[in-house]
PDB file of C-alpha atoms in Angstrom:
ATOM      1  CA  MET A 118       0.000   0.000   0.000  1.00  0.00           C
ATOM      2  CA  SER A 119       1.233   3.497  -0.737  1.00  0.00           C
ATOM      3  CA  ARG A 120       0.115   7.086  -0.468  1.00  0.00           C
ATOM      4  CA  LYS A 121       0.725  10.228  -2.483  1.00  0.00           C
ATOM      5  CA  SER A 122       3.074  12.776  -1.030  1.00  0.00           C
ATOM      6  CA  ARG A 123       1.585  16.119  -0.123  1.00  0.00           C
ATOM      7  CA  LYS A 124       4.666  17.709  -1.677  1.00  0.00           C
ATOM      8  CA  SER A 125       4.445  17.040  -5.394  1.00  0.00           C
ATOM      9  CA  GLY A 126       4.690  18.970  -8.617  1.00  0.00           C
ATOM     10  CA  ASP A 127       4.279  19.013 -12.347  1.00  0.00           C
ATOM     11  CA  VAL A 128       6.763  17.672 -14.839  1.00  0.00           C
ATOM     12  CA  LEU A 129       9.960  19.731 -14.624  1.00  0.00           C
ATOM     13  CA  THR A 130      12.737  19.789 -17.201  1.00  0.00           C
ATOM     14  CA  GLY A 131      15.696  21.923 -18.207  1.00  0.00           C
ATOM     15  CA  LEU A 132      17.950  21.240 -15.235  1.00  0.00           C
ATOM     16  CA  ALA A 133      21.061  20.150 -17.113  1.00  0.00           C
ATOM     17  CA  PRO A 134      22.242  23.643 -18.284  1.00  0.00           C
ATOM     18  CA  HIS A 135      22.153  25.139 -14.766  1.00  0.00           C
ATOM     19  CA  PRO A 136      25.696  26.232 -13.755  1.00  0.00           C
ATOM     20  CA  ASP A 137      25.634  24.158 -10.548  1.00  0.00           C
ATOM     21  CA  ILE A 138      24.767  21.018 -12.500  1.00  0.00           C
ATOM     22  CA  VAL A 139      27.377  21.713 -15.178  1.00  0.00           C
ATOM     23  CA  LYS A 140      29.937  22.126 -12.395  1.00  0.00           C
ATOM     24  CA  LEU A 141      28.747  19.006 -10.581  1.00  0.00           C
ATOM     25  CA  ARG A 142      28.862  16.882 -13.733  1.00  0.00           C
ATOM     26  CA  ALA A 143      32.430  17.988 -14.418  1.00  0.00           C
ATOM     27  CA  ALA A 144      33.502  17.363 -10.818  1.00  0.00           C
ATOM     28  CA  LEU A 145      31.985  13.892 -10.774  1.00  0.00           C
ATOM     29  CA  LYS A 146      33.592  13.052 -14.111  1.00  0.00           C
ATOM     30  CA  SER A 147      37.040  13.777 -12.671  1.00  0.00           C
ATOM     31  CA  HIS A 148      36.270  12.249  -9.242  1.00  0.00           C
ATOM     32  CA  SER A 149      37.537   8.721  -8.635  1.00  0.00           C
ATOM     33  CA  ALA A 150      35.031   7.342  -6.152  1.00  0.00           C
ATOM     34  CA  VAL A 151      36.533   5.217  -3.396  1.00  0.00           C
ATOM     35  CA  GLY A 152      34.713   1.898  -3.265  1.00  0.00           C
ATOM     36  CA  ALA A 153      34.816  -0.612  -0.427  1.00  0.00           C
ATOM     37  CA  ASP A 154      35.497  -4.306  -0.979  1.00  0.00           C
ATOM     38  CA  LYS A 155      32.912  -6.884  -0.003  1.00  0.00           C
ATOM     39  CA  GLU A 156      33.363  -8.122   3.552  1.00  0.00           C
ATOM     40  CA  ASP A 157      31.946 -11.182   5.277  1.00  0.00           C
ATOM     41  CA  GLY A 158      29.074 -10.205   7.548  1.00  0.00           C
ATOM     42  CA  VAL A 159      28.817  -6.706   6.099  1.00  0.00           C
ATOM     43  CA  ARG A 160      25.822  -5.940   3.927  1.00  0.00           C
ATOM     44  CA  ARG A 161      25.896  -3.421   1.102  1.00  0.00           C
ATOM     45  CA  ALA A 162      23.382  -0.693   0.396  1.00  0.00           C
ATOM     46  CA  ALA A 163      22.850   2.141  -2.063  1.00  0.00           C
ATOM     47  CA  VAL A 164      21.163   5.524  -1.936  1.00  0.00           C
ATOM     48  CA  ALA A 165      20.190   8.051  -4.590  1.00  0.00           C
ATOM     49  CA  LEU A 166      20.915  11.775  -4.338  1.00  0.00           C
ATOM     50  CA  ILE A 167      18.133  12.978  -6.627  1.00  0.00           C
ATOM     51  CA  ILE A 168      18.335  16.500  -8.043  1.00  0.00           C
ATOM     52  CA  ARG A 169      15.543  18.242  -9.935  1.00  0.00           C
ATOM     53  CA  ALA A 170      14.785  21.741 -11.197  1.00  0.00           C
ATOM     54  CA  GLY A 171      12.713  23.718  -8.717  1.00  0.00           C
ATOM     55  CA  GLU A 172       9.985  26.181  -9.573  1.00  0.00           C
ATOM     56  CA  ASN A 173      12.528  28.891 -10.438  1.00  0.00           C
ATOM     57  CA  GLY A 174      14.784  26.493 -12.334  1.00  0.00           C
ATOM     58  CA  ALA A 175      17.362  26.245  -9.546  1.00  0.00           C
ATOM     59  CA  PRO A 176      18.429  22.715  -8.552  1.00  0.00           C
ATOM     60  CA  GLU A 177      17.073  21.127  -5.400  1.00  0.00           C
ATOM     61  CA  LEU A 178      17.809  17.843  -3.644  1.00  0.00           C
ATOM     62  CA  LEU A 179      15.318  15.225  -2.439  1.00  0.00           C
ATOM     63  CA  PHE A 180      15.231  13.944   1.135  1.00  0.00           C
ATOM     64  CA  ILE A 181      12.857  11.538   2.815  1.00  0.00           C
ATOM     65  CA  LYS A 182      11.994  11.083   6.480  1.00  0.00           C
ATOM     66  CA  ARG A 183      11.736   7.459   7.476  1.00  0.00           C
ATOM     67  CA  ALA A 184       8.617   6.275   9.259  1.00  0.00           C
ATOM     68  CA  GLU A 185       8.861   5.311  12.925  1.00  0.00           C
ATOM     69  CA  TYR A 186       9.657   1.594  13.260  1.00  0.00           C
ATOM     70  CA  PRO A 187      11.202   0.201  16.470  1.00  0.00           C
ATOM     71  CA  ALA A 188      13.256  -2.384  14.556  1.00  0.00           C
ATOM     72  CA  ASP A 189      14.715   0.193  12.147  1.00  0.00           C
ATOM     73  CA  PRO A 190      18.055   1.608  13.409  1.00  0.00           C
ATOM     74  CA  TRP A 191      17.423   4.743  11.311  1.00  0.00           C
ATOM     75  CA  SER A 192      13.774   5.057  12.345  1.00  0.00           C
ATOM     76  CA  GLY A 193      12.379   8.572  12.000  1.00  0.00           C
ATOM     77  CA  GLN A 194      15.577  10.023  10.562  1.00  0.00           C
ATOM     78  CA  VAL A 195      16.020  12.167   7.458  1.00  0.00           C
ATOM     79  CA  ALA A 196      17.714  10.193   4.697  1.00  0.00           C
ATOM     80  CA  PHE A 197      18.184   9.788   0.972  1.00  0.00           C
ATOM     81  CA  PRO A 198      15.999   7.244  -0.840  1.00  0.00           C
ATOM     82  CA  GLY A 199      17.686   3.867  -0.827  1.00  0.00           C
ATOM     83  CA  GLY A 200      18.269   0.698   1.119  1.00  0.00           C
ATOM     84  CA  ARG A 201      20.070  -2.586   1.409  1.00  0.00           C
ATOM     85  CA  GLU A 202      21.113  -4.774  -1.496  1.00  0.00           C
ATOM     86  CA  GLU A 203      18.848  -7.750  -2.173  1.00  0.00           C
ATOM     87  CA  GLU A 204      19.797 -11.064  -3.735  1.00  0.00           C
ATOM     88  CA  GLY A 205      18.073 -10.241  -7.021  1.00  0.00           C
ATOM     89  CA  ASP A 206      19.903  -6.930  -7.563  1.00  0.00           C
ATOM     90  CA  PRO A 207      22.501  -7.306 -10.367  1.00  0.00           C
ATOM     91  CA  THR A 208      24.432  -4.222  -9.181  1.00  0.00           C
ATOM     92  CA  LEU A 209      24.284  -1.606  -6.438  1.00  0.00           C
ATOM     93  CA  ALA A 210      22.965   0.840  -9.021  1.00  0.00           C
ATOM     94  CA  ASP A 211      20.020  -1.539  -9.433  1.00  0.00           C
ATOM     95  CA  THR A 212      19.600  -1.492  -5.643  1.00  0.00           C
ATOM     96  CA  ALA A 213      19.323   2.302  -5.686  1.00  0.00           C
ATOM     97  CA  ILE A 214      16.869   2.143  -8.595  1.00  0.00           C
ATOM     98  CA  ARG A 215      14.661  -0.475  -6.933  1.00  0.00           C
ATOM     99  CA  GLU A 216      14.642   1.141  -3.503  1.00  0.00           C
ATOM    100  CA  THR A 217      13.938   4.604  -4.923  1.00  0.00           C
ATOM    101  CA  ARG A 218      11.002   3.294  -6.917  1.00  0.00           C
ATOM    102  CA  GLU A 219       9.615   1.419  -3.900  1.00  0.00           C
ATOM    103  CA  GLU A 220       9.984   4.350  -1.495  1.00  0.00           C
ATOM    104  CA  THR A 221       9.082   7.345  -3.671  1.00  0.00           C
ATOM    105  CA  GLY A 222       7.581   6.079  -6.933  1.00  0.00           C
ATOM    106  CA  ILE A 223      10.395   7.730  -8.926  1.00  0.00           C
ATOM    107  CA  ASP A 224      11.535   5.587 -11.865  1.00  0.00           C
ATOM    108  CA  LEU A 225      15.214   6.426 -12.238  1.00  0.00           C
ATOM    109  CA  VAL A 226      15.554   4.306 -15.369  1.00  0.00           C
ATOM    110  CA  ARG A 227      12.784   6.140 -17.199  1.00  0.00           C
ATOM    111  CA  ASP A 228      13.022   9.645 -15.781  1.00  0.00           C
ATOM    112  CA  ALA A 229      16.609  10.286 -14.675  1.00  0.00           C
ATOM    113  CA  THR A 230      20.305  10.144 -15.493  1.00  0.00           C
ATOM    114  CA  VAL A 231      22.988   8.917 -13.093  1.00  0.00           C
ATOM    115  CA  ILE A 232      25.821  11.449 -13.359  1.00  0.00           C
ATOM    116  CA  GLY A 233      28.280   9.929 -10.908  1.00  0.00           C
ATOM    117  CA  THR A 234      29.099   8.077  -7.719  1.00  0.00           C
ATOM    118  CA  LEU A 235      30.403   9.326  -4.384  1.00  0.00           C
ATOM    119  CA  ASP A 236      32.727   7.441  -2.015  1.00  0.00           C
ATOM    120  CA  ASP A 237      31.359   4.422  -0.176  1.00  0.00           C
ATOM    121  CA  LEU A 238      30.622   5.059   3.499  1.00  0.00           C
ATOM    122  CA  ARG A 239      29.827   3.015   6.577  1.00  0.00           C
ATOM    123  CA  PRO A 240      28.227   4.000   9.910  1.00  0.00           C
ATOM    124  CA  GLN A 241      30.640   5.481  12.440  1.00  0.00           C
ATOM    125  CA  ALA A 242      28.722   4.222  15.481  1.00  0.00           C
ATOM    126  CA  VAL A 243      29.490   0.625  16.455  1.00  0.00           C
ATOM    127  CA  ARG A 244      25.916   0.099  17.673  1.00  0.00           C
ATOM    128  CA  LEU A 245      24.611   0.472  14.105  1.00  0.00           C
ATOM    129  CA  PRO A 246      24.410  -2.473  11.688  1.00  0.00           C
ATOM    130  CA  ALA A 247      27.511  -3.342   9.664  1.00  0.00           C
ATOM    131  CA  VAL A 248      26.713  -1.916   6.241  1.00  0.00           C
ATOM    132  CA  ILE A 249      28.562  -0.182   3.407  1.00  0.00           C
ATOM    133  CA  VAL A 250      26.586   2.475   1.540  1.00  0.00           C
ATOM    134  CA  ARG A 251      27.236   3.629  -2.016  1.00  0.00           C
ATOM    135  CA  PRO A 252      25.722   7.017  -2.990  1.00  0.00           C
ATOM    136  CA  TYR A 253      24.647   7.660  -6.604  1.00  0.00           C
ATOM    137  CA  VAL A 254      24.087  11.221  -7.845  1.00  0.00           C
ATOM    138  CA  VAL A 255      21.079  11.461 -10.136  1.00  0.00           C
ATOM    139  CA  VAL A 256      19.529  14.255 -12.201  1.00  0.00           C
ATOM    140  CA  LEU A 257      15.813  14.044 -12.985  1.00  0.00           C
ATOM    141  CA  ASN A 258      14.878  14.659 -16.603  1.00  0.00           C
ATOM    142  CA  ARG A 259      11.198  14.831 -15.719  1.00  0.00           C
ATOM    143  CA  PHE A 260       9.220  14.798 -12.486  1.00  0.00           C
ATOM    144  CA  GLU A 261       5.817  13.477 -11.503  1.00  0.00           C
ATOM    145  CA  PRO A 262       4.077  13.541  -8.110  1.00  0.00           C
ATOM    146  CA  LEU A 263       5.778  11.359  -5.528  1.00  0.00           C
ATOM    147  CA  VAL A 264       4.069   8.205  -4.282  1.00  0.00           C
ATOM    148  CA  LEU A 265       5.513   7.337  -0.885  1.00  0.00           C
ATOM    149  CA  SER A 266       5.604   3.867   0.628  1.00  0.00           C
ATOM    150  CA  ASP A 267       4.499   3.169   4.182  1.00  0.00           C
ATOM    151  CA  GLU A 268       8.191   3.127   5.151  1.00  0.00           C
ATOM    152  CA  VAL A 269       8.428   6.860   4.378  1.00  0.00           C
ATOM    153  CA  ALA A 270       6.696   9.429   6.577  1.00  0.00           C
ATOM    154  CA  LEU A 271       7.263  12.366   4.206  1.00  0.00           C
ATOM    155  CA  ALA A 272       9.529  13.759   1.496  1.00  0.00           C
ATOM    156  CA  PHE A 273      10.838  17.258   0.870  1.00  0.00           C
ATOM    157  CA  TRP A 274      13.150  19.135  -1.496  1.00  0.00           C
ATOM    158  CA  VAL A 275      15.952  21.447  -0.391  1.00  0.00           C
ATOM    159  CA  PRO A 276      17.446  24.009  -2.829  1.00  0.00           C
ATOM    160  CA  LEU A 277      21.194  23.514  -3.246  1.00  0.00           C
ATOM    161  CA  GLU A 278      21.547  27.232  -2.558  1.00  0.00           C
ATOM    162  CA  ALA A 279      20.184  26.674   0.972  1.00  0.00           C
ATOM    163  CA  PHE A 280      23.233  24.628   1.925  1.00  0.00           C
ATOM    164  CA  LYS A 281      25.365  27.770   1.572  1.00  0.00           C
ATOM    165  CA  HIS A 282      23.531  29.380   4.500  1.00  0.00           C
ATOM    166  CA  ALA A 283      26.155  28.972   7.244  1.00  0.00           C
ATOM    167  CA  PRO A 284      23.833  29.488  10.276  1.00  0.00           C
ATOM    168  CA  ALA A 285      21.810  26.440   9.161  1.00  0.00           C
ATOM    169  CA  TRP A 286      24.841  24.267   9.998  1.00  0.00           C
ATOM    170  CA  ARG A 287      25.391  23.854  13.724  1.00  0.00           C
ATOM    171  CA  ASP A 288      26.018  21.388  16.524  1.00  0.00           C
ATOM    172  CA  THR A 289      22.730  19.722  17.367  1.00  0.00           C
ATOM    173  CA  ASP A 290      21.375  17.438  20.082  1.00  0.00           C
ATOM    174  CA  VAL A 291      19.584  14.453  18.546  1.00  0.00           C
ATOM    175  CA  LEU A 292      17.974  11.349  19.990  1.00  0.00           C
ATOM    176  CA  ALA A 293      18.894   8.069  18.279  1.00  0.00           C
ATOM    177  CA  ARG A 294      17.647   4.717  19.587  1.00  0.00           C
ATOM    178  CA  GLY A 295      17.118   6.251  23.009  1.00  0.00           C
ATOM    179  CA  ILE A 296      20.620   7.746  23.163  1.00  0.00           C
ATOM    180  CA  GLN A 297      21.226  11.495  23.258  1.00  0.00           C
ATOM    181  CA  LEU A 298      23.931  12.615  20.826  1.00  0.00           C
ATOM    182  CA  ASN A 299      25.535  15.918  19.941  1.00  0.00           C
ATOM    183  CA  THR A 300      26.440  16.092  16.276  1.00  0.00           C
ATOM    184  CA  ARG A 301      26.841  18.426  13.325  1.00  0.00           C
ATOM    185  CA  GLY A 302      23.574  18.939  11.509  1.00  0.00           C
ATOM    186  CA  PHE A 303      21.911  20.996   8.800  1.00  0.00           C
ATOM    187  CA  HIS A 304      18.568  22.564   9.715  1.00  0.00           C
ATOM    188  CA  HIS A 305      15.844  23.204   7.139  1.00  0.00           C
ATOM    189  CA  GLU A 306      12.210  24.030   7.881  1.00  0.00           C
ATOM    190  CA  GLY A 307      12.134  21.973  11.052  1.00  0.00           C
ATOM    191  CA  HIS A 308      14.116  19.038   9.659  1.00  0.00           C
ATOM    192  CA  VAL A 309      17.620  18.085  10.770  1.00  0.00           C
ATOM    193  CA  ILE A 310      20.016  16.317   8.398  1.00  0.00           C
ATOM    194  CA  TRP A 311      22.724  14.543  10.377  1.00  0.00           C
ATOM    195  CA  GLY A 312      24.692  11.311  10.693  1.00  0.00           C
ATOM    196  CA  MET A 313      25.537   9.340   7.571  1.00  0.00           C
ATOM    197  CA  THR A 314      23.134  11.415   5.485  1.00  0.00           C
ATOM    198  CA  GLU A 315      25.027  14.565   6.468  1.00  0.00           C
ATOM    199  CA  ARG A 316      28.342  12.868   5.630  1.00  0.00           C
ATOM    200  CA  ILE A 317      27.057  11.903   2.171  1.00  0.00           C
ATOM    201  CA  LEU A 318      25.702  15.412   1.668  1.00  0.00           C
ATOM    202  CA  ALA A 319      29.102  16.848   2.644  1.00  0.00           C
ATOM    203  CA  GLN A 320      30.713  14.848  -0.168  1.00  0.00           C
ATOM    204  CA  LEU A 321      28.289  16.330  -2.679  1.00  0.00           C
ATOM    205  CA  LEU A 322      28.800  19.884  -1.440  1.00  0.00           C
ATOM    206  CA  ALA A 323      32.574  19.477  -1.541  1.00  0.00           C
ATOM    207  CA  LEU A 324      32.313  18.825  -5.268  1.00  0.00           C
ATOM    208  CA  LEU A 325      30.326  22.045  -5.694  1.00  0.00           C
ATOM    209  CA  ASP A 326      32.723  24.111  -3.565  1.00  0.00           C
TER     210      ASP A 326
END
């Protein structure tokens, strides 16, 4: 069962010529992503950093907020669409495609172009599951209303320009699995982007800097 997101829009095109996207494409083309080897007992996962043209043509990045599930170590957190590799996934890119479609309804094969890959990452906290995450950077060629799965509480878009607002970045107290943490986070309209999602985001912003 799924439900339509309250934050949706009409088909949007024309993102590719934007200076930020031209710069990002060039940076990703010259970037040699650092991949992690397969390890026994360590699962692999993939996420998609999905960029579209906003109402004024400026690029914006998609985030989701995971629904509250006690068994989910990332329950209720802001994240990128994605998830763990399944046996039927030929590649991690296929994992990102499948998970994105399941969580948001976005068909990356039909409506988007993968423009590069960021470095593989793993959780820094030992209490989190052993997983290696590969981030794919994707540009939407067209956009239709999102259809969110029950695993996603909501979705929202953040203009890339907003990440340049220094006061939005600050040390933040967060609650994760009943443990109070102080960590660097980005604040946007009541949402806090922190943890592995913030580390992935930092890679993307470094390429635009």
